[in-house]
Coordinates of C-alpha atoms and ligand atoms in Angstrom, one line a residue:
M642 CA 17.5 13.7 30.9
R643 CA 16.0 16.9 30.4
T644 CA 17.8 19.6 28.4
C645 CA 16.9 23.4 28.4
P646 CA 15.3 24.2 25.0
A647 CA 16.5 27.9 25.1
C648 CA 19.8 26.9 24.7
P649 CA 21.7 23.5 24.1
A650 CA 23.3 23.4 27.5
P651 CA 22.5 20.4 29.8
S652 CA 19.8 20.6 32.6
G653 CA 20.7 22.9 35.0
C654 CA 21.2 26.3 32.8
A655 CA 20.4 29.0 34.4
R656 CA 18.5 30.5 31.7
P657 CA 14.8 29.1 31.9
P658 CA 13.0 28.6 29.1
S659 CA 10.4 30.6 27.6
P660 CA 8.2 30.7 30.3
P661 CA 4.5 29.9 29.6
T662 CA 3.1 32.8 31.7
R663 CA 0.0 33.7 30.0
L664 CA -1.0 30.1 29.1
E665 CA -2.9 28.5 31.9
P666 CA -1.6 25.5 33.8
A667 CA -2.6 21.8 33.1
V668 CA -6.4 21.7 34.6
T669 CA -6.7 18.9 37.4
D670 CA -10.3 20.1 38.0
V671 CA -12.0 16.2 38.6
A672 CA -15.7 17.9 39.5
E673 CA -15.8 19.4 36.0
P674 CA -12.9 18.5 33.8
K675 CA -11.8 20.5 31.0
I676 CA -9.9 19.1 28.1
K677 CA -6.9 20.6 27.3
T678 CA -5.3 19.5 24.3
Y679 CA -2.4 21.8 23.2
T680 CA -0.5 22.4 26.4
P681 CA 2.6 23.5 25.7
L682 CA 5.5 20.9 26.2
Y683 CA 8.4 23.1 27.2
D684 CA 11.0 20.9 28.4
E685 CA 13.1 18.2 26.0
Y686 CA 13.5 14.5 27.1
N687 CA 15.5 11.9 26.5
Y688 CA 14.8 8.6 28.6
T689 CA 13.5 5.0 28.5
I690 CA 10.3 4.6 29.1
D691 CA 10.1 2.0 31.9
D692 CA 6.0 2.7 33.3
V693 CA 4.5 -0.1 30.8
E694 CA 1.6 -2.4 30.7
G695 CA 1.8 -5.1 28.5
E696 CA 4.6 -6.5 26.2
L697 CA 6.5 -4.6 23.1
P698 CA 6.2 -7.0 20.7
E699 CA 9.3 -8.9 20.2
D700 CA 9.2 -8.5 16.3
L701 CA 8.3 -4.5 16.6
R702 CA 11.7 -3.0 16.1
G703 CA 11.6 0.7 14.4
T704 CA 11.1 4.3 15.4
L705 CA 8.0 6.5 15.1
Y706 CA 8.3 9.9 14.7
R707 CA 5.5 12.4 15.4
N708 CA 5.3 15.9 14.5
G709 CA 3.0 19.0 15.8
P710 CA 2.9 22.5 17.7
G711 CA 5.3 21.9 21.0
K712 CA 4.3 25.5 22.0
M713 CA 1.6 27.9 20.8
E714 CA 2.9 31.4 22.0
A715 CA 5.9 33.8 21.3
G716 CA 7.4 35.3 24.4
G717 CA 4.5 34.7 26.2
T718 CA 2.1 35.8 23.7
P719 CA -0.4 33.4 22.3
L720 CA -0.2 32.8 18.9
G721 CA -3.3 33.1 16.5
H722 CA -3.6 29.9 15.1
L723 CA -3.0 26.1 16.0
F724 CA -1.5 26.1 12.8
D725 CA 1.5 28.4 13.8
G726 CA 2.7 26.7 17.1
D727 CA 6.7 25.9 17.0
G728 CA 7.2 22.3 15.1
M729 CA 8.1 19.8 17.8
L730 CA 9.3 16.3 16.8
S731 CA 8.6 13.3 19.4
M732 CA 10.6 10.4 18.7
F733 CA 9.6 6.4 20.0
T734 CA 12.3 4.1 19.6
M735 CA 11.2 0.2 19.9
A736 CA 13.5 -2.5 19.9
D737 CA 14.5 -5.3 22.1
G738 CA 11.2 -4.9 24.4
K739 CA 11.7 -1.4 25.3
T740 CA 10.7 1.9 24.1
H741 CA 12.9 5.2 24.2
F742 CA 11.3 8.5 24.1
R743 CA 12.9 11.8 22.8
N744 CA 11.4 14.9 22.0
R745 CA 13.5 18.2 20.6
F746 CA 12.2 21.7 19.3
I747 CA 13.1 21.8 15.7
Q748 CA 15.3 24.7 15.2
T749 CA 13.5 27.0 12.8
K750 CA 14.1 31.0 12.9
H751 CA 10.6 31.4 14.3
Y752 CA 11.4 29.1 17.0
Q753 CA 14.5 30.6 17.7
K754 CA 13.0 34.1 17.6
S755 CA 10.2 33.2 19.7
I756 CA 12.3 32.2 22.8
V757 CA 13.9 35.3 23.0
S758 CA 11.2 37.7 21.6
D759 CA 8.3 39.8 23.7
A760 CA 5.8 38.5 21.0
A761 CA 5.4 37.1 17.8
P762 CA 8.7 37.5 15.9
F763 CA 7.3 36.8 12.3
R764 CA 4.0 36.6 10.5
A765 CA 2.4 33.4 10.4
L766 CA -0.6 31.9 9.0
G767 CA -3.1 32.9 11.8
T768 CA -0.8 35.4 13.5
M769 CA 0.2 39.1 12.7
R770 CA 3.5 40.6 14.0
A771 CA 3.3 43.4 16.7
G772 CA 4.0 46.6 14.9
G773 CA 1.0 47.1 12.5
V774 CA 0.6 47.1 8.9
L775 CA 3.9 47.9 8.1
A776 CA 5.5 45.4 10.0
N777 CA 3.4 43.0 8.3
A778 CA 2.6 44.2 5.0
L779 CA 4.4 41.6 1.9
R780 CA 5.7 39.6 4.6
F781 CA 5.2 35.5 4.3
P782 CA 4.1 33.4 6.9
A783 CA 7.2 32.2 8.4
N784 CA 8.1 28.3 8.2
V785 CA 7.2 26.8 11.8
A786 CA 8.0 23.0 10.4
N787 CA 5.1 21.8 12.6
T788 CA 3.1 19.6 10.3
A789 CA 4.3 16.4 9.2
V790 CA 7.6 13.9 9.2
V791 CA 8.6 11.5 7.0
M792 CA 11.7 9.6 6.2
H793 CA 13.1 9.4 2.5
A794 CA 16.0 8.3 0.9
G795 CA 17.5 8.4 4.4
K796 CA 16.6 11.8 5.6
L797 CA 14.6 12.8 8.1
L798 CA 12.1 15.6 6.7
A799 CA 9.6 17.8 9.0
L800 CA 7.3 19.5 6.6
W801 CA 5.4 22.5 6.5
E802 CA 3.2 23.3 3.2
G803 CA 4.1 26.9 2.8
G804 CA 8.0 26.1 2.6
R805 CA 11.0 24.1 2.1
P806 CA 11.3 21.0 4.4
T807 CA 13.4 21.1 7.5
E808 CA 15.9 18.3 7.9
L809 CA 17.0 16.7 11.4
D810 CA 19.2 13.6 12.7
P811 CA 17.1 10.5 12.6
D812 CA 18.9 9.9 15.6
T813 CA 19.3 12.9 17.7
L814 CA 16.7 15.4 16.4
R815 CA 19.3 18.1 15.8
T816 CA 18.2 20.4 13.5
K817 CA 20.3 20.4 10.3
G818 CA 18.5 23.1 7.9
E819 CA 16.1 24.0 5.3
H820 CA 16.4 21.1 2.2
D821 CA 15.8 22.4 -1.1
F822 CA 16.5 18.9 -2.9
D823 CA 19.9 20.4 -4.6
G824 CA 18.1 23.3 -5.5
E825 CA 15.0 22.0 -7.3
L826 CA 12.6 23.5 -4.9
K827 CA 12.9 27.1 -5.8
W828 CA 12.1 30.5 -4.4
L829 CA 9.9 29.9 -1.5
G830 CA 9.7 26.3 -1.7
A831 CA 6.5 25.1 -1.0
F832 CA 6.6 21.1 -0.4
S833 CA 3.4 20.0 1.1
A834 CA 2.7 18.1 4.2
H835 CA 1.4 14.9 2.1
P836 CA 3.6 13.1 0.1
K837 CA 3.0 9.9 -1.1
W838 CA 5.2 7.0 -1.8
D839 CA 4.7 3.8 -4.5
W840 CA 5.9 1.2 -2.9
D841 CA 7.0 -0.8 -6.0
T842 CA 9.0 1.8 -6.9
G843 CA 10.0 3.5 -3.9
E844 CA 9.1 7.0 -5.5
L845 CA 7.9 9.9 -3.6
F846 CA 5.4 12.0 -4.8
N847 CA 4.6 15.7 -3.4
F848 CA 3.2 18.9 -4.4
G849 CA 3.8 22.8 -3.5
M850 CA 1.4 25.1 -3.5
A851 CA 2.7 28.8 -5.7
M852 CA 0.6 31.9 -5.4
A853 CA 2.8 33.9 -7.9
P854 CA 3.4 34.4 -10.7
V855 CA -0.3 32.6 -11.0
P856 CA -1.8 30.2 -8.5
R857 CA -1.1 26.9 -9.1
L858 CA -0.2 23.3 -7.6
I859 CA 3.6 22.6 -8.6
C860 CA 4.1 18.6 -8.7
Y861 CA 7.1 16.6 -8.1
R862 CA 8.7 13.2 -8.3
V863 CA 11.5 12.5 -6.0
D864 CA 13.3 9.0 -6.9
R865 CA 14.2 6.5 -4.1
A866 CA 17.9 7.9 -4.3
G867 CA 16.2 11.6 -3.2
K868 CA 16.6 12.7 -6.4
M869 CA 13.8 15.4 -7.2
R870 CA 12.4 16.8 -10.8
R871 CA 9.4 18.8 -11.4
L872 CA 6.7 16.8 -13.1
A873 CA 3.6 19.1 -14.1
H874 CA 2.0 22.2 -12.8
V875 CA -1.9 22.5 -12.6
N876 CA -3.2 26.0 -12.7
L877 CA -5.6 27.0 -10.4
P878 CA -8.8 29.9 -10.8
G879 CA -7.5 32.1 -7.9
P880 CA -5.7 31.9 -4.9
M881 CA -6.9 28.8 -3.1
F882 CA -6.0 26.4 -0.3
N883 CA -5.5 22.4 -1.0
H884 CA -3.6 20.4 1.7
D885 CA -3.8 16.6 0.3
V886 CA -3.2 14.7 -2.7
G887 CA -3.8 11.3 -3.8
L888 CA -1.6 8.8 -5.8
T889 CA -2.5 6.1 -8.1
K890 CA -0.4 4.1 -10.2
K891 CA -0.9 6.4 -13.2
H892 CA -1.8 9.8 -11.7
M893 CA -1.5 12.3 -9.0
V894 CA -5.0 13.1 -8.1
F895 CA -6.2 16.9 -6.5
V896 CA -9.8 17.0 -5.2
V897 CA -9.2 20.7 -4.5
P898 CA -12.2 22.2 -2.5
P899 CA -13.6 25.4 -2.9
L900 CA -11.5 27.0 -0.4
V901 CA -10.7 30.6 -1.9
F902 CA -9.0 33.8 -1.1
P903 CA -11.2 36.3 -2.5
L904 CA -8.9 38.8 -4.1
P905 CA -9.6 41.8 -1.9
K906 CA -9.0 39.9 0.9
F907 CA -6.0 38.0 -0.6
F908 CA -4.5 41.3 -1.0
G909 CA -5.5 42.5 2.4
A910 CA -3.9 39.5 4.2
A911 CA -0.9 40.5 1.9
F912 CA -0.6 44.2 2.5
G913 CA -0.8 43.5 6.3
L914 CA -4.5 44.4 7.1
R915 CA -5.7 40.8 7.8
N916 CA -4.2 37.5 8.4
Y917 CA -4.2 34.8 5.9
M918 CA -6.2 32.2 7.9
D919 CA -9.0 34.8 7.7
A920 CA -8.8 35.9 4.1
L921 CA -10.0 32.5 3.2
E922 CA -13.4 31.3 2.2
Y923 CA -15.5 28.4 1.4
D924 CA -17.5 29.3 -2.0
A925 CA -19.8 26.3 -2.9
S926 CA -20.6 28.0 -5.8
R927 CA -17.4 27.0 -7.6
G928 CA -17.8 23.4 -6.8
T929 CA -14.8 21.1 -6.5
M930 CA -11.7 20.9 -9.0
I931 CA -10.3 17.5 -9.8
A932 CA -7.0 17.5 -11.3
L933 CA -5.7 14.2 -12.7
V934 CA -1.7 14.7 -13.1
P935 CA 0.1 11.5 -15.3
R936 CA 2.7 10.4 -13.3
D937 CA 5.4 10.7 -16.2
G938 CA 4.4 14.2 -16.6
G939 CA 2.2 15.8 -19.5
K940 CA -0.8 18.2 -19.6
P941 CA -3.6 17.6 -16.1
R942 CA -7.2 16.2 -17.0
I943 CA -9.4 18.7 -15.1
L944 CA -13.0 18.0 -13.7
H945 CA -15.6 19.4 -11.8
T946 CA -18.1 18.1 -9.2
D947 CA -19.9 19.2 -6.5
P948 CA -18.0 21.2 -3.4
Q949 CA -17.0 19.0 -1.2
L950 CA -14.9 20.1 1.8
H951 CA -12.1 17.8 3.3
L952 CA -8.6 18.3 4.3
H953 CA -7.1 14.6 4.2
M954 CA -7.2 12.0 1.8
C955 CA -7.5 7.8 3.0
N956 CA -6.1 6.8 -0.5
A957 CA -6.5 6.7 -4.2
Y958 CA -6.5 3.8 -6.7
E959 CA -7.5 2.7 -10.0
D960 CA -10.3 0.4 -10.5
G961 CA -10.8 -0.8 -13.8
D962 CA -11.0 2.3 -15.8
D963 CA -12.4 4.3 -13.0
T964 CA -9.8 6.2 -10.5
V965 CA -11.3 6.1 -7.4
V966 CA -10.5 8.7 -4.2
E967 CA -11.3 8.0 -0.8
L968 CA -11.6 10.9 1.6
L969 CA -12.9 12.5 4.8
N970 CA -15.8 15.1 3.7
Y971 CA -17.3 17.5 6.3
H972 CA -20.7 17.9 6.7
A973 CA -19.7 21.4 8.4
T974 CA -19.2 24.7 7.3
W975 CA -15.6 26.4 6.8
E976 CA -16.4 28.4 9.7
Q977 CA -17.1 26.0 12.0
L978 CA -13.8 23.5 10.7
N979 CA -11.5 26.7 11.3
G980 CA -13.2 27.2 14.1
Q981 CA -11.9 23.8 15.5
L982 CA -8.6 24.1 13.5
S983 CA -8.3 27.8 15.9
A984 CA -8.6 25.9 18.8
I985 CA -5.3 26.4 20.3
D986 CA -6.0 25.6 23.7
S987 CA -8.8 23.1 23.9
L988 CA -10.9 21.5 20.9
A989 CA -13.4 20.9 23.5
D990 CA -14.0 24.7 23.6
T991 CA -15.3 24.9 20.0
G992 CA -18.8 24.6 20.0
T993 CA -21.0 21.3 19.0
M994 CA -19.3 20.5 15.7
P995 CA -18.6 16.6 15.7
Y996 CA -15.0 16.1 15.4
G997 CA -14.1 14.9 11.9
G998 CA -15.4 14.2 8.6
I999 CA -17.1 11.4 6.8
P1000 CA -15.4 8.5 4.9
T1001 CA -16.5 9.3 1.4
R1002 CA -15.6 7.5 -1.6
M1003 CA -15.2 9.4 -5.0
R1004 CA -15.3 7.6 -8.1
I1005 CA -14.1 9.6 -11.3
G1006 CA -15.0 7.5 -14.7
R1007 CA -13.1 7.3 -17.9
G1008 CA -15.6 9.4 -19.4
G1009 CA -15.8 12.2 -16.7
R1010 CA -18.6 10.7 -15.0
I1011 CA -18.3 11.5 -11.0
S1012 CA -19.8 9.7 -8.2
V1013 CA -19.8 10.4 -4.5
E1014 CA -20.9 7.7 -1.7
E1015 CA -20.2 7.8 2.0
F1016 CA -18.5 4.4 2.9
S1017 CA -19.1 4.6 6.9
G1018 CA -20.9 6.4 8.7
L1019 CA -18.3 7.2 11.5
N1020 CA -17.0 10.9 11.9
G1021 CA -13.1 10.6 11.8
E1022 CA -9.4 12.5 10.9
F1023 CA -6.0 11.4 10.5
P1024 CA -6.9 8.5 8.4
A1025 CA -4.2 5.5 8.1
I1026 CA -3.8 2.6 5.8
N1027 CA -0.7 0.0 5.3
V1028 CA 1.8 2.6 3.2
K1029 CA 2.6 -0.6 1.1
R1030 CA -1.2 -0.3 -0.5
M1031 CA -0.7 3.3 -1.1
A1032 CA -1.6 3.9 -4.4
T1033 CA -3.6 0.6 -4.9
R1034 CA -6.9 -0.5 -3.8
N1035 CA -6.6 -0.8 0.4
R1036 CA -9.0 -3.0 2.4
Y1037 CA -8.5 -1.4 5.6
T1038 CA -8.6 2.2 6.7
Y1039 CA -8.0 3.5 10.2
L1040 CA -9.4 6.7 12.0
S1041 CA -9.0 8.7 14.7
A1042 CA -12.9 8.9 15.2
G1043 CA -15.2 10.9 17.5
L1044 CA -17.9 8.5 18.4
D1045 CA -21.4 9.7 19.6
G1046 CA -20.8 13.2 18.7
S1047 CA -17.8 13.7 20.6
V1048 CA -16.0 17.2 19.5
V1049 CA -12.7 15.2 20.3
P1050 CA -11.5 12.3 19.1
N1051 CA -12.0 9.5 21.6
A1052 CA -11.8 6.3 19.7
L1053 CA -9.8 4.4 17.2
A1054 CA -11.8 3.0 13.8
K1055 CA -11.0 0.4 11.6
I1056 CA -12.8 0.2 8.6
D1057 CA -12.9 -3.0 6.2
A1058 CA -14.0 -2.1 2.9
D1059 CA -14.8 -5.9 1.6
T1060 CA -17.4 -6.3 4.2
G1061 CA -18.5 -2.6 5.4
K1062 CA -17.5 -3.9 9.1
E1063 CA -16.3 -1.1 11.1
T1064 CA -14.5 -2.1 14.5
L1065 CA -13.8 0.5 17.6
L1066 CA -11.5 0.7 20.4
R1067 CA -13.1 3.4 22.8
M1068 CA -10.5 5.4 24.7
P1069 CA -10.8 5.8 28.5
D1070 CA -13.0 8.7 29.2
G1071 CA -10.8 11.9 28.4
H1072 CA -8.2 10.3 26.6
L1073 CA -7.4 11.3 23.2
P1074 CA -5.3 9.6 20.4
H1075 CA -3.1 11.1 18.3
E1076 CA -3.1 10.0 14.7
A1077 CA -2.6 6.1 14.7
V1078 CA 0.6 4.8 12.1
F1079 CA 0.8 1.7 10.5
A1080 CA 3.8 -0.3 11.0
A1081 CA 3.9 -3.6 9.4
R1082 CA 5.2 -6.9 10.9
P1083 CA 8.2 -8.1 9.1
D1084 CA 7.2 -11.1 7.2
A1085 CA 3.2 -10.0 7.2
Q1086 CA 1.1 -12.7 5.8
S1087 CA -1.7 -9.9 5.3
E1088 CA -2.6 -6.3 4.8
D1089 CA -3.6 -5.6 8.3
D1090 CA -0.6 -8.0 9.8
G1091 CA 1.2 -5.1 12.0
W1092 CA 0.4 -2.7 14.6
L1093 CA -1.0 0.4 15.1
L1094 CA 1.1 3.0 17.0
M1095 CA -0.5 6.4 18.3
P1096 CA 0.4 8.6 21.2
V1097 CA -2.4 8.8 23.7
L1098 CA -3.1 12.2 25.5
D1099 CA -4.7 11.8 29.1
A1100 CA -6.3 15.4 28.5
V1101 CA -7.6 15.7 32.0
N1102 CA -4.8 14.5 33.7
N1103 CA -2.4 16.2 31.3
I1104 CA -0.1 13.0 30.7
A1105 CA 0.5 10.9 27.9
N1106 CA 1.4 7.3 26.7
L1107 CA 2.2 5.4 23.5
T1108 CA -0.5 2.9 22.9
I1109 CA 0.6 -0.1 20.8
V1110 CA -2.7 -2.2 19.1
D1111 CA -2.4 -5.3 17.0
A1112 CA -4.2 -3.9 13.7
R1113 CA -5.8 -7.5 13.0
D1114 CA -8.1 -7.2 16.3
I1115 CA -8.3 -3.3 17.6
E1116 CA -11.1 -4.4 19.5
A1117 CA -8.7 -6.4 21.6
G1118 CA -7.2 -3.5 23.3
P1119 CA -3.8 -2.4 23.5
V1120 CA -1.1 -5.0 23.5
Y1121 CA 1.3 -2.1 25.3
T1122 CA 1.1 1.1 26.9
G1123 CA 4.1 2.7 27.4
R1124 CA 3.2 5.8 29.9
L1125 CA 5.8 8.7 29.3
S1126 CA 6.2 10.6 32.4
H1127 CA 4.7 14.3 31.0
H1128 CA 1.9 15.2 28.8
L1129 CA 2.1 15.2 24.7
P1130 CA 0.0 18.0 23.0
L1131 CA -1.8 16.5 20.5
T1132 CA 0.3 15.8 17.0
F1133 CA -0.6 16.5 13.3
H1134 CA 1.3 13.6 11.4
G1135 CA 4.1 11.1 11.7
C1136 CA 5.6 8.2 10.4
Y1137 CA 7.3 4.6 10.9
T1138 CA 10.5 3.5 9.7
P1139 CA 12.0 0.0 10.8
R1140 CA 15.4 2.0 10.9
V1141 CA 16.1 1.5 14.7
A1142 CA 17.0 5.2 15.8
R1143 CA 20.5 5.5 18.0
P1144 CA 19.3 8.4 20.4
P1145 CA 22.4 9.4 22.6
R1146 CA 21.7 8.1 26.0
Ligands
LIG1177 FE1 -2.7 17.3 7.3

């Protein structure tokens, strides 16, 4: 059943949703296919998928949530950066051999205003409000809740790294409102999109970036009941950007790339002269800063190494006296990477930069010696592991990979750290895999005993499916493909929970 995204009325509401008047329709030019990756999905759906190939595994019972920008315009005016799109949650509920799909926009202030305004209603990271400098000066980017989604202590939270999480009903996806952990998230309440779990303790660790009174990373520890406490902070040498964090049994581990806001540009952005994303620069002369924050609090240990450029970490763990961090390091300039991240229409139009970074292992010795080695030659993004291995050494890493220099993801990859073996599942031409999420089989016998769940976008024909692969043998191909009746713009991050959602039918 479709419902109008502009109001809670059921389908048939006279009011049309925000029209995509300035955005192109899906491309169907077969002779010269043009890949569309972020075509808005205005409609909200709620139905059981019945166009299926293969079988949903009997013992796969749970829910996959995905988050990403569902629309990239406000009042028909394109937004300026992929990071600014309005968050839309997708929910795939798998049980009893069937998958149910539901999607809903997150009712942020930005979304609610964007569907009744003529242009961007607020500043965003890469978008300026109409009205010039005065309309933008001293305005913070709007929270669009579009980056990740996690389930912790019974709460479903949509994450956006510049502000508070937004809580949603895990069955209906109804927006409940911003969540501040009983007031522990102060002021802007930044809470990054990449929390990490310790499976043994049930705790969640995360951080938030703060720019005032001094630039710093504020570290949080949330117990299994959802009670948060502030752990420590890491002062930064200036305004910077950091997207991810690692967790070991002893530390939160930051590997902060030299992505800096030079002060003139930072104040220029703050006073409305330029957007925030354009104020960011890669300054290799600063190198990469590493911070090891004890999990029980205490003074962080700070080290420095050669400059790296990454967004995402695969995992972190202790190996004897060493701390090991695995991440995806880019062999590209920040301008190239930001160009790809700015692509609100099609990643394929962003030049020749191959998709993704190179799996790279950083080893930090007790004495401070740091070594860096690549552990695969693949290009990939959106690393995934069995979450039960988080903070301990994992054997298997899964990636959305770009093979043969592709500028878009075109394969699922599995890297075996014990043997160095890489196995691949190539997607059909024009099919782009979203991030894969690992779902463990009940009573799993090995680290890879489970499934990889990933929406796949057929970006030529603009239609999508849920693809499920047995993680033990990805080369065997999907065990299940459930075709949606519509497309799904590429999402950023998602999560799986064995809790079976109960969407209203
Ligand atoms: Fe991310």
